[in-house]
Coordinates of C-alpha atoms and ligand atoms in Angstrom, one line a residue:
Chain A
M212 CA 74.1 123.4 112.9
F213 CA 77.1 124.3 110.8
K214 CA 79.5 123.1 113.4
G215 CA 82.8 122.0 111.9
L216 CA 81.9 123.2 108.4
P217 CA 85.4 124.8 107.8
V218 CA 87.3 121.7 108.7
M219 CA 85.1 119.5 106.6
Y220 CA 85.5 121.8 103.7
Y221 CA 89.2 121.7 104.2
R222 CA 89.1 118.0 104.3
E223 CA 87.2 117.7 101.0
L224 CA 89.5 120.1 99.2
H225 CA 92.5 118.3 100.6
N226 CA 91.2 114.9 99.4
L227 CA 90.4 116.4 96.1
R228 CA 94.1 117.2 95.6
R229 CA 94.7 113.5 95.2
A230 CA 91.6 113.0 93.1
W231 CA 92.9 115.3 90.3
F232 CA 91.4 113.0 87.8
A233 CA 87.9 114.0 88.9
I234 CA 88.7 117.6 88.2
I235 CA 90.3 116.9 84.8
S236 CA 87.5 114.7 83.7
A237 CA 84.9 117.3 84.8
T238 CA 86.6 119.8 82.4
V239 CA 87.6 117.5 79.6
I240 CA 84.5 115.4 79.2
P241 CA 82.0 118.3 78.7
I242 CA 84.4 119.9 76.2
L243 CA 84.6 116.6 74.5
Y244 CA 80.8 116.4 74.4
L245 CA 80.5 119.9 73.2
F246 CA 82.9 119.4 70.3
L247 CA 82.0 115.9 69.3
F248 CA 78.2 116.3 69.5
G249 CA 78.2 119.9 68.6
L250 CA 80.2 119.5 65.5
S251 CA 79.2 116.1 64.3
I252 CA 75.5 116.2 65.0
G253 CA 75.5 119.9 64.3
G254 CA 76.7 119.2 60.8
L255 CA 73.9 116.7 60.3
M256 CA 71.1 118.8 61.7
G257 CA 71.8 122.2 60.5
D258 CA 70.4 125.1 62.5
I259 CA 67.8 124.7 65.2
E260 CA 64.9 126.9 65.8
Y261 CA 64.9 128.1 69.3
E262 CA 62.5 130.8 70.5
D263 CA 62.2 132.4 67.1
Q264 CA 65.9 132.4 66.5
Y265 CA 68.0 130.1 64.5
L266 CA 71.0 128.7 66.4
S267 CA 73.7 126.4 65.3
Y268 CA 73.5 123.1 67.1
F269 CA 76.9 123.8 68.6
L270 CA 75.6 126.9 70.3
F271 CA 72.3 125.2 71.2
F272 CA 74.2 122.5 72.9
A273 CA 76.7 124.6 74.8
P274 CA 74.5 125.1 77.9
G275 CA 73.8 121.3 77.8
A276 CA 77.6 120.7 78.0
V277 CA 77.9 122.9 81.0
E278 CA 75.1 120.9 82.5
V279 CA 77.0 117.7 81.8
S280 CA 79.8 119.1 83.8
I281 CA 77.5 119.9 86.7
I282 CA 75.9 116.5 86.7
F283 CA 79.3 115.0 86.8
S284 CA 80.2 117.1 89.8
G285 CA 77.0 115.8 91.4
V286 CA 78.1 112.3 90.7
N287 CA 81.5 113.0 92.3
S288 CA 79.7 114.2 95.4
G289 CA 77.8 111.0 95.6
G290 CA 81.0 109.0 94.8
M291 CA 82.7 110.6 97.8
I292 CA 80.0 109.3 100.1
S293 CA 80.5 105.9 98.9
N294 CA 84.3 106.3 99.3
D295 CA 83.7 107.3 102.8
R296 CA 81.5 104.4 103.4
Y297 CA 83.8 101.8 101.9
S298 CA 86.8 103.1 103.8
K299 CA 84.6 103.0 106.9
I300 CA 85.6 106.5 107.7
L301 CA 82.0 107.5 107.6
E302 CA 81.4 105.6 110.9
R303 CA 84.3 107.5 112.4
I304 CA 83.0 110.8 111.2
L305 CA 79.7 110.1 113.0
S306 CA 81.5 110.6 116.3
W307 CA 83.5 113.7 115.2
P308 CA 82.4 116.9 116.8
I309 CA 80.8 118.2 113.6
S310 CA 77.1 118.4 112.6
R311 CA 75.7 116.0 110.0
T312 CA 74.7 119.1 108.0
S313 CA 78.3 120.2 107.7
Y314 CA 79.3 116.9 106.2
F315 CA 76.8 117.3 103.3
L316 CA 77.2 121.0 103.0
A317 CA 81.0 120.8 102.8
R318 CA 80.7 118.5 99.9
I319 CA 78.3 120.8 98.0
L320 CA 80.5 123.8 98.7
V321 CA 83.5 122.0 97.3
S322 CA 81.6 121.0 94.2
M323 CA 80.6 124.6 93.8
T324 CA 84.1 125.8 94.2
T325 CA 85.5 123.5 91.6
S326 CA 82.6 123.7 89.1
I327 CA 82.4 127.5 89.2
S328 CA 86.1 127.9 88.7
L329 CA 86.0 125.4 85.8
L330 CA 83.0 127.2 84.3
L331 CA 84.7 130.5 84.4
F332 CA 87.8 129.0 82.9
V333 CA 85.8 127.4 80.1
L334 CA 83.9 130.5 79.4
L335 CA 87.0 132.7 79.3
L336 CA 88.7 130.2 77.1
G337 CA 85.7 129.3 75.0
I338 CA 84.5 132.8 74.0
P339 CA 87.5 133.8 72.0
L340 CA 87.8 130.2 70.5
V341 CA 84.4 130.2 69.0
E342 CA 84.6 133.4 67.0
G343 CA 82.4 135.4 69.3
G344 CA 79.6 132.9 68.7
L345 CA 79.4 131.7 72.3
Y346 CA 78.2 134.7 74.2
C347 CA 75.9 135.4 77.0
D348 CA 74.2 138.6 78.0
N349 CA 73.9 137.6 81.6
I350 CA 76.7 135.8 83.1
F351 CA 75.2 136.0 86.6
L352 CA 72.2 134.2 85.5
V353 CA 74.4 131.5 84.1
L354 CA 76.4 131.2 87.3
L355 CA 73.3 131.2 89.4
S356 CA 71.7 128.5 87.4
A357 CA 75.0 126.5 87.6
L358 CA 75.1 127.0 91.4
L359 CA 71.5 125.8 91.7
G360 CA 72.3 122.9 89.5
I361 CA 75.2 121.9 91.7
I362 CA 73.2 122.1 94.8
C363 CA 70.4 120.2 93.2
F364 CA 72.4 117.4 91.6
S365 CA 74.9 117.0 94.5
S366 CA 71.9 116.6 96.8
I367 CA 70.2 114.2 94.5
F368 CA 73.2 112.0 94.1
M369 CA 74.1 112.2 97.8
S370 CA 70.6 111.2 98.9
F371 CA 70.7 108.4 96.4
L372 CA 74.0 107.2 97.8
S373 CA 72.8 107.4 101.4
L374 CA 69.6 105.5 100.6
I375 CA 70.9 102.8 98.4
P376 CA 73.0 100.3 100.2
P377 CA 76.2 98.9 98.6
P378 CA 76.8 97.2 96.2
N379 CA 74.0 98.7 94.2
D380 CA 75.0 102.3 95.0
S381 CA 77.9 102.4 92.5
I382 CA 75.7 100.8 89.8
A383 CA 73.1 103.5 90.4
L384 CA 75.8 106.1 90.2
T385 CA 76.7 105.0 86.7
C386 CA 73.2 104.5 85.4
L387 CA 71.6 107.7 86.7
P388 CA 73.5 110.4 84.8
P389 CA 72.7 109.2 81.2
V390 CA 69.0 109.0 82.2
I391 CA 69.1 112.5 83.5
M392 CA 71.0 113.8 80.5
L393 CA 68.9 112.1 77.9
C394 CA 65.5 112.9 79.4
S395 CA 66.1 116.6 79.3
S396 CA 66.5 119.5 76.9
M397 CA 70.2 119.2 77.1
F398 CA 70.9 117.5 73.8
Y399 CA 67.8 118.3 71.7
S400 CA 65.0 120.7 71.4
L401 CA 61.9 119.3 73.1
A402 CA 59.7 121.0 70.5
N403 CA 59.6 117.9 68.3
A404 CA 60.0 115.3 71.1
P405 CA 57.3 112.7 71.8
S406 CA 55.0 113.7 74.6
W407 CA 56.1 111.1 77.1
L408 CA 59.7 112.4 76.8
R409 CA 58.5 115.9 77.2
T410 CA 56.7 114.9 80.4
M411 CA 59.8 113.2 81.7
A412 CA 61.9 116.2 80.8
Y413 CA 59.7 118.6 82.6
M414 CA 60.2 116.6 85.8
N415 CA 63.9 116.9 85.3
P416 CA 65.7 119.7 86.9
A417 CA 68.4 119.6 84.2
T418 CA 65.8 120.8 81.7
Y419 CA 65.2 124.0 83.6
M420 CA 68.8 124.7 84.3
T421 CA 69.7 124.3 80.7
D422 CA 66.8 126.5 79.6
V423 CA 67.8 129.2 81.9
M424 CA 71.3 129.2 80.6
R425 CA 70.2 129.0 77.0
G426 CA 68.0 132.0 77.6
A427 CA 70.8 134.0 79.1
Chain B
M225 CA 82.0 112.8 138.7
L226 CA 81.1 109.7 136.7
A227 CA 82.6 109.3 133.3
I228 CA 80.0 106.9 132.0
E229 CA 76.6 106.1 133.4
C230 CA 74.3 103.8 131.6
A231 CA 71.1 102.2 132.7
G232 CA 69.0 99.7 130.8
L233 CA 70.8 100.3 127.6
T234 CA 69.2 98.2 124.8
K235 CA 69.5 97.9 121.1
H236 CA 67.6 95.6 118.7
F237 CA 68.4 94.7 115.2
G238 CA 65.2 93.1 113.9
D239 CA 64.5 90.2 116.1
L240 CA 68.0 90.1 117.5
T241 CA 68.6 92.0 120.8
A242 CA 72.3 92.9 120.4
V243 CA 72.5 94.8 123.7
D244 CA 70.0 93.7 126.4
H245 CA 69.5 96.1 129.3
V246 CA 73.1 96.8 130.0
S247 CA 73.8 99.0 133.1
F248 CA 77.2 100.1 134.4
E249 CA 79.0 103.1 135.7
V250 CA 82.6 104.1 135.2
E251 CA 84.4 106.6 137.4
K252 CA 86.7 109.2 135.8
G253 CA 90.3 107.9 135.4
E254 CA 89.2 104.2 135.3
R255 CA 90.3 101.8 132.7
F256 CA 87.1 99.8 132.1
G257 CA 86.9 96.8 129.9
L258 CA 84.1 95.0 128.1
L259 CA 85.2 91.4 127.7
G260 CA 83.2 89.0 125.6
P261 CA 83.3 86.8 122.5
N262 CA 82.4 87.8 119.0
G263 CA 78.9 89.0 118.6
A264 CA 78.5 89.6 122.3
G265 CA 77.4 93.2 121.7
K266 CA 80.6 95.1 122.6
T267 CA 80.8 97.1 119.4
T268 CA 77.1 98.0 119.6
T269 CA 77.4 99.2 123.2
I270 CA 80.4 101.4 122.2
R271 CA 78.6 102.7 119.1
M272 CA 75.7 103.8 121.4
L273 CA 78.0 105.5 123.9
T274 CA 79.9 107.3 121.1
T275 CA 76.6 108.7 119.6
V276 CA 77.0 106.8 116.3
I277 CA 73.6 105.0 116.8
P278 CA 70.9 105.9 119.2
P279 CA 69.8 103.4 121.9
D280 CA 66.3 101.8 121.6
E281 CA 65.7 101.8 125.3
G282 CA 67.5 103.0 128.4
T283 CA 69.8 106.0 129.0
A284 CA 73.5 106.6 128.7
K285 CA 75.3 109.6 130.0
V286 CA 78.9 110.4 129.0
L287 CA 80.5 113.0 131.4
G288 CA 77.0 113.9 132.5
F289 CA 75.7 114.5 128.9
D290 CA 72.9 112.3 127.6
V291 CA 74.0 110.6 124.3
R292 CA 70.6 111.1 122.8
R293 CA 69.9 114.7 123.8
K294 CA 73.4 116.2 123.8
P295 CA 75.4 114.3 121.3
D296 CA 77.4 117.4 120.3
K297 CA 78.7 117.8 123.8
V298 CA 79.7 114.1 124.0
R299 CA 81.5 114.2 120.7
E300 CA 83.7 117.1 121.7
K301 CA 85.1 115.1 124.7
I302 CA 85.6 111.7 123.4
G303 CA 88.2 109.9 121.2
V304 CA 87.3 106.7 119.4
V305 CA 89.3 103.9 118.0
L306 CA 87.0 101.7 115.9
Q307 CA 87.3 98.0 115.6
G308 CA 87.8 98.1 111.9
L309 CA 90.3 100.2 110.0
A310 CA 88.8 103.6 109.3
L311 CA 91.3 105.8 107.6
E312 CA 91.6 107.9 104.5
F313 CA 93.6 105.5 102.4
F314 CA 95.0 108.1 100.0
S315 CA 96.2 110.4 102.7
T316 CA 99.7 110.4 104.2
V317 CA 100.3 109.6 107.8
Y318 CA 101.1 113.2 108.6
D319 CA 98.0 114.6 106.9
T320 CA 95.8 112.0 108.6
L321 CA 96.9 113.2 112.0
D322 CA 96.7 116.8 110.9
I323 CA 93.1 116.5 110.0
Y324 CA 92.3 115.2 113.5
G325 CA 94.1 118.2 115.0
R326 CA 91.9 120.5 112.9
I327 CA 88.7 118.7 113.8
Y328 CA 89.4 119.4 117.5
K329 CA 90.4 123.0 116.7
M330 CA 94.1 122.8 117.7
N331 CA 96.2 125.7 116.4
A332 CA 98.9 125.1 113.8
E333 CA 101.8 125.1 116.4
N334 CA 100.1 122.7 118.8
R335 CA 99.2 120.4 115.9
K336 CA 102.7 120.2 114.7
K337 CA 104.1 119.5 118.2
R338 CA 101.5 116.9 118.9
I339 CA 102.0 115.1 115.6
E340 CA 105.8 115.0 116.1
Y341 CA 105.2 113.6 119.6
L342 CA 102.8 110.9 118.4
L343 CA 104.9 109.9 115.4
S344 CA 107.8 109.3 117.7
E345 CA 105.7 107.5 120.4
F346 CA 104.2 105.1 117.9
E347 CA 107.5 104.7 116.0
L348 CA 106.1 106.1 112.8
E349 CA 108.6 108.9 112.1
D350 CA 110.1 107.4 109.0
K351 CA 106.6 106.7 107.6
R352 CA 105.3 110.2 108.0
N353 CA 105.0 110.9 104.3
E354 CA 103.8 107.5 103.2
R355 CA 100.3 106.9 102.1
I356 CA 98.1 104.9 104.4
D357 CA 97.3 102.3 101.8
C358 CA 101.1 101.6 101.4
L359 CA 101.6 100.7 105.1
S360 CA 101.4 97.2 106.6
G361 CA 98.3 96.3 108.6
G362 CA 100.1 96.7 112.0
L363 CA 101.3 100.2 111.1
Q364 CA 97.9 101.3 109.8
R365 CA 96.4 100.2 113.1
R366 CA 99.0 102.3 115.0
V367 CA 98.1 105.3 112.9
Q368 CA 94.4 104.7 113.7
V369 CA 95.1 104.5 117.4
A370 CA 97.4 107.6 117.2
T371 CA 94.5 109.7 115.6
A372 CA 92.5 109.2 118.8
F373 CA 95.2 110.8 120.9
M374 CA 95.6 113.9 118.7
Q375 CA 93.6 116.0 121.1
P376 CA 93.8 114.2 124.4
P377 CA 90.2 113.2 124.8
E378 CA 88.7 113.0 128.3
I379 CA 87.3 109.6 127.5
L380 CA 88.9 107.3 125.1
F381 CA 86.9 104.4 123.6
L382 CA 88.8 101.6 122.0
D383 CA 87.0 98.8 120.3
E384 CA 89.2 95.7 120.2
P385 CA 92.3 97.9 119.7
T386 CA 94.8 95.1 119.2
I387 CA 92.8 92.6 117.2
G388 CA 95.0 90.6 114.9
L389 CA 98.1 92.6 115.6
D390 CA 101.7 91.5 115.8
P391 CA 103.1 91.3 119.4
Q392 CA 105.3 94.4 118.9
S393 CA 102.5 96.7 117.8
R394 CA 100.3 95.2 120.5
R395 CA 102.8 96.0 123.3
K396 CA 103.3 99.5 121.9
I397 CA 99.6 100.2 122.0
W398 CA 99.2 98.7 125.5
Q399 CA 102.0 100.9 126.8
F400 CA 100.5 104.0 125.3
I401 CA 97.1 103.3 126.7
E402 CA 98.6 102.8 130.2
E403 CA 100.7 105.9 129.9
F404 CA 97.6 107.9 128.7
S405 CA 95.4 106.8 131.6
K406 CA 98.0 107.9 134.1
G407 CA 97.1 111.5 133.1
G408 CA 93.7 111.0 134.8
Y409 CA 91.9 110.2 131.5
T410 CA 89.2 107.5 131.3
V411 CA 89.6 104.5 129.0
I412 CA 86.8 102.3 127.9
L413 CA 87.9 99.3 125.8
S414 CA 86.4 96.2 124.5
T415 CA 88.3 93.0 123.8
H416 CA 88.0 89.3 123.4
Y417 CA 91.6 88.8 124.6
M418 CA 91.7 87.6 128.2
D419 CA 95.3 88.8 128.7
E420 CA 94.5 92.2 127.3
A421 CA 91.6 92.7 129.7
D422 CA 93.6 91.3 132.6
Y423 CA 96.6 93.5 131.9
L424 CA 95.0 96.8 130.9
C425 CA 91.7 97.1 132.8
S426 CA 91.1 98.2 136.4
R427 CA 87.6 96.8 136.1
I428 CA 86.0 94.4 133.7
G429 CA 82.4 93.8 132.6
I430 CA 81.9 90.3 131.2
I431 CA 79.4 90.5 128.3
D432 CA 77.7 87.7 126.5
Y433 CA 74.5 87.7 124.3
G434 CA 74.1 91.4 125.0
K435 CA 74.0 91.0 128.8
I436 CA 76.6 91.9 131.4
S437 CA 77.0 88.8 133.6
A438 CA 79.7 89.9 135.9
L439 CA 81.4 93.2 136.7
D440 CA 84.5 93.4 139.0
T441 CA 88.2 94.0 139.1
P442 CA 90.3 91.3 137.4
E443 CA 91.3 89.9 140.8
G444 CA 87.7 90.0 142.0
L445 CA 86.6 88.0 139.0
K446 CA 89.3 85.4 139.4
S447 CA 88.5 85.0 143.1
T448 CA 84.9 84.2 142.4
L449 CA 86.3 80.8 141.7
G450 CA 87.5 80.5 145.3
G451 CA 91.3 80.3 144.7
G452 CA 93.3 77.1 144.8
D453 CA 94.8 75.3 141.8
I454 CA 93.4 73.9 138.7
I455 CA 94.6 70.5 137.5
T456 CA 94.0 69.6 133.9
F457 CA 94.3 66.1 132.5
G458 CA 94.8 65.2 128.9
V459 CA 93.2 61.8 128.7
E460 CA 92.1 59.0 126.4
G461 CA 88.7 57.7 127.6
N462 CA 85.2 58.8 128.4
V463 CA 85.6 62.3 129.7
D464 CA 82.0 62.6 130.9
L465 CA 82.2 59.4 132.9
L466 CA 85.6 60.5 134.4
R467 CA 84.0 63.8 135.4
S468 CA 81.2 62.2 137.4
T469 CA 83.7 59.9 139.0
I470 CA 86.1 62.5 140.3
S471 CA 83.5 65.0 141.2
K472 CA 82.5 62.6 144.0
L473 CA 86.0 62.9 145.6
D474 CA 85.9 65.1 148.7
Y475 CA 89.1 67.0 147.9
V476 CA 87.8 68.1 144.5
E477 CA 86.2 71.5 145.0
E478 CA 84.7 71.8 141.6
I479 CA 84.8 70.3 138.0
M480 CA 85.6 73.0 135.5
A481 CA 83.3 73.5 132.5
G482 CA 84.7 73.0 129.1
D483 CA 85.9 70.2 126.9
E484 CA 88.9 69.1 128.9
L485 CA 88.9 67.2 132.1
A486 CA 89.8 69.8 134.7
A487 CA 89.3 70.1 138.4
R488 CA 89.9 72.8 141.0
V489 CA 91.5 71.7 144.2
E490 CA 92.6 73.4 147.4
N491 CA 96.3 72.6 147.0
A492 CA 97.6 70.7 144.0
D493 CA 100.8 69.5 145.7
E494 CA 98.9 67.5 148.2
V495 CA 96.4 65.8 145.9
L496 CA 97.9 65.5 142.5
F497 CA 99.2 62.0 142.9
K498 CA 96.0 60.7 144.6
L499 CA 93.8 62.3 141.9
S500 CA 95.9 60.9 139.0
E501 CA 95.5 57.4 140.5
E502 CA 91.7 57.8 140.6
V503 CA 91.6 58.9 137.0
V504 CA 93.7 55.8 136.0
K505 CA 91.6 53.6 138.2
A506 CA 88.5 54.8 136.4
G507 CA 89.9 53.4 133.2
A508 CA 91.5 56.3 131.5
K509 CA 94.9 56.7 130.0
I510 CA 96.7 59.9 131.0
K511 CA 98.6 61.6 128.3
N512 CA 99.6 64.7 130.1
I513 CA 98.8 66.7 133.3
S514 CA 99.1 70.4 134.0
V515 CA 98.6 72.5 137.1
R516 CA 97.9 76.3 137.1
K517 CA 96.2 79.1 139.0
P518 CA 92.7 80.0 138.1
S519 CA 92.7 82.6 135.3
L520 CA 90.2 85.1 134.0
E521 CA 89.4 82.6 131.3
D522 CA 88.2 80.1 133.9
T523 CA 85.8 82.7 135.4
F524 CA 84.6 83.5 131.9
I525 CA 83.9 79.8 131.1
K526 CA 82.2 79.4 134.4
L527 CA 79.9 82.4 133.9
T528 CA 79.1 81.9 130.2
G529 CA 79.5 78.2 129.8
R530 CA 81.8 78.6 126.8
R531 CA 85.3 79.4 125.8
I532 CA 85.8 82.8 124.2
E533 CA 87.2 82.1 120.7
Ligands
ADP214 N1 74.0 96.9 111.9 C1 73.6 95.7 112.3 N2 72.5 95.1 111.7 C2 72.1 93.9 112.2 N3 72.8 93.2 113.1 C3 73.8 93.7 113.7 C4 74.3 95.0 113.3 N4 75.4 95.3 114.1 C5 75.6 94.2 114.9 N5 74.6 93.3 114.7 C6 74.5 92.0 115.4 O1 74.5 92.3 116.8 C7 75.2 91.4 117.5 C8 76.3 92.1 118.4 O2 77.2 92.6 117.5 P1 78.5 93.4 118.0 O3 78.1 94.5 118.9 O4 79.2 93.8 116.8 O5 79.3 92.3 118.8 P2 80.9 92.3 119.2 O6 81.4 93.7 118.9 O7 80.8 92.0 120.7 O8 81.5 91.3 118.4 C9 75.8 90.4 116.5 O9 75.0 89.2 116.5 C10 75.7 91.1 115.2 O10 75.5 90.2 114.2
MG215 MG1 83.0 94.1 117.8

């Protein structure tokens, strides 16, 4: 069932070398979100009440920014499928001596490898930068929730891309992330949100992942 | 042992029956060709045999393994060259071949040796570090064919391997296929080029509208016409009328199907002058005359009622 997984993993990593922009954007964009949203909106809103504590918006949003990065890695996983489809290599892969599972799994593993190294990088860099404000008691919980997030969003985007035929696939790929990001607890506390938004958010895996990280 | 064994192979796409109860067998070491026009069902047949899509009906066995039940076993033993270009565009020529070596679990040393060999055989040495998307179409195609030879597969499937290629690349690929099959490997190829089928294949199945209408050696197929010579007239006049006139002559064996006025005779030397006179007598103006031996194309037109392009 996992036949050919190592070679597919190698292939994905190898291809990623050339797609360095994907890696950079996955690091830079969430940091950009964090600072722009965190500082600008944070200044407007003041502190936010969260589980009987008052947090600056910057801190409140930090897990959301991590989630942004994870959603982007999911988008990249989906994008790779559409690349494979457009370059017709997908048809070729179907007659390679590898299992179909390995094809998808290799992609998730690569997303994990890159995101986790990025996450660690950002945490190590971020903690001293923000005057000890950005801390977490349980880094394993954070990593675990990040891993689950990657599995979840990579699978979501990959199934999307497999089910939606071109040319609508790439459009779906650009439209889906904002919906996922906005209908969740990533950017704001759901305590004051209208009830329909809360319902949507509770169907959204991103909400849970963010909440786990925020709790940690 | 049989390399390929398929019986009643069928594939529907909606209302269309792309492959319609196709049955044939291929011995190990044979070079078998599927010859047919665009849309005949060649690619669909090959996709079923290479486990890309499952057949709707019928069975197919590759080296004794059923494509539906044991696709893994089949995939280990085959190499495939798809009709369209299917390469990782941002990869280099060397890396592209390297990945194929890894897929078939060759060790580093063997990979390296094999890649060097293929680069020199396909005259790609000076392109080894170029990206695929920077190569010309002919070279891209050569790389694609080369990938299928990385681990010498027991059966090689080639779907229209030389479609749209320059004559030089085409020769190169033909030579390589020939050389390869001398090692006892089996080659299954599809083509709509008569000369390619004639030159490369030891046996040819003529396929049209998803059905195989004839299956024989190239010589066997040509001889179904009964030998002799074919005389073709370029004329001004009513071709249908001329056809019915000359078909009544006793030395005309057969009128060829197709747009031109063409007749098969026992021996062109003896009857050419007589026949030309008859054509002129029937009121036509002859612009040119040509004489040739029956070709695969004539058989094809006779069997399917149409020209291939
Ligand atoms: N995926 C598909 N969906 C619908 N129709 C298809 C599909 N693939 C092939 N066909 C149709 O099946 C017929 C046979 O196609 P194909 O096997 O590609 O022919 P060939 O390779 O001989 O040119 C064609 O009429 C083609 O339009
Ligand atoms: Mg085809």
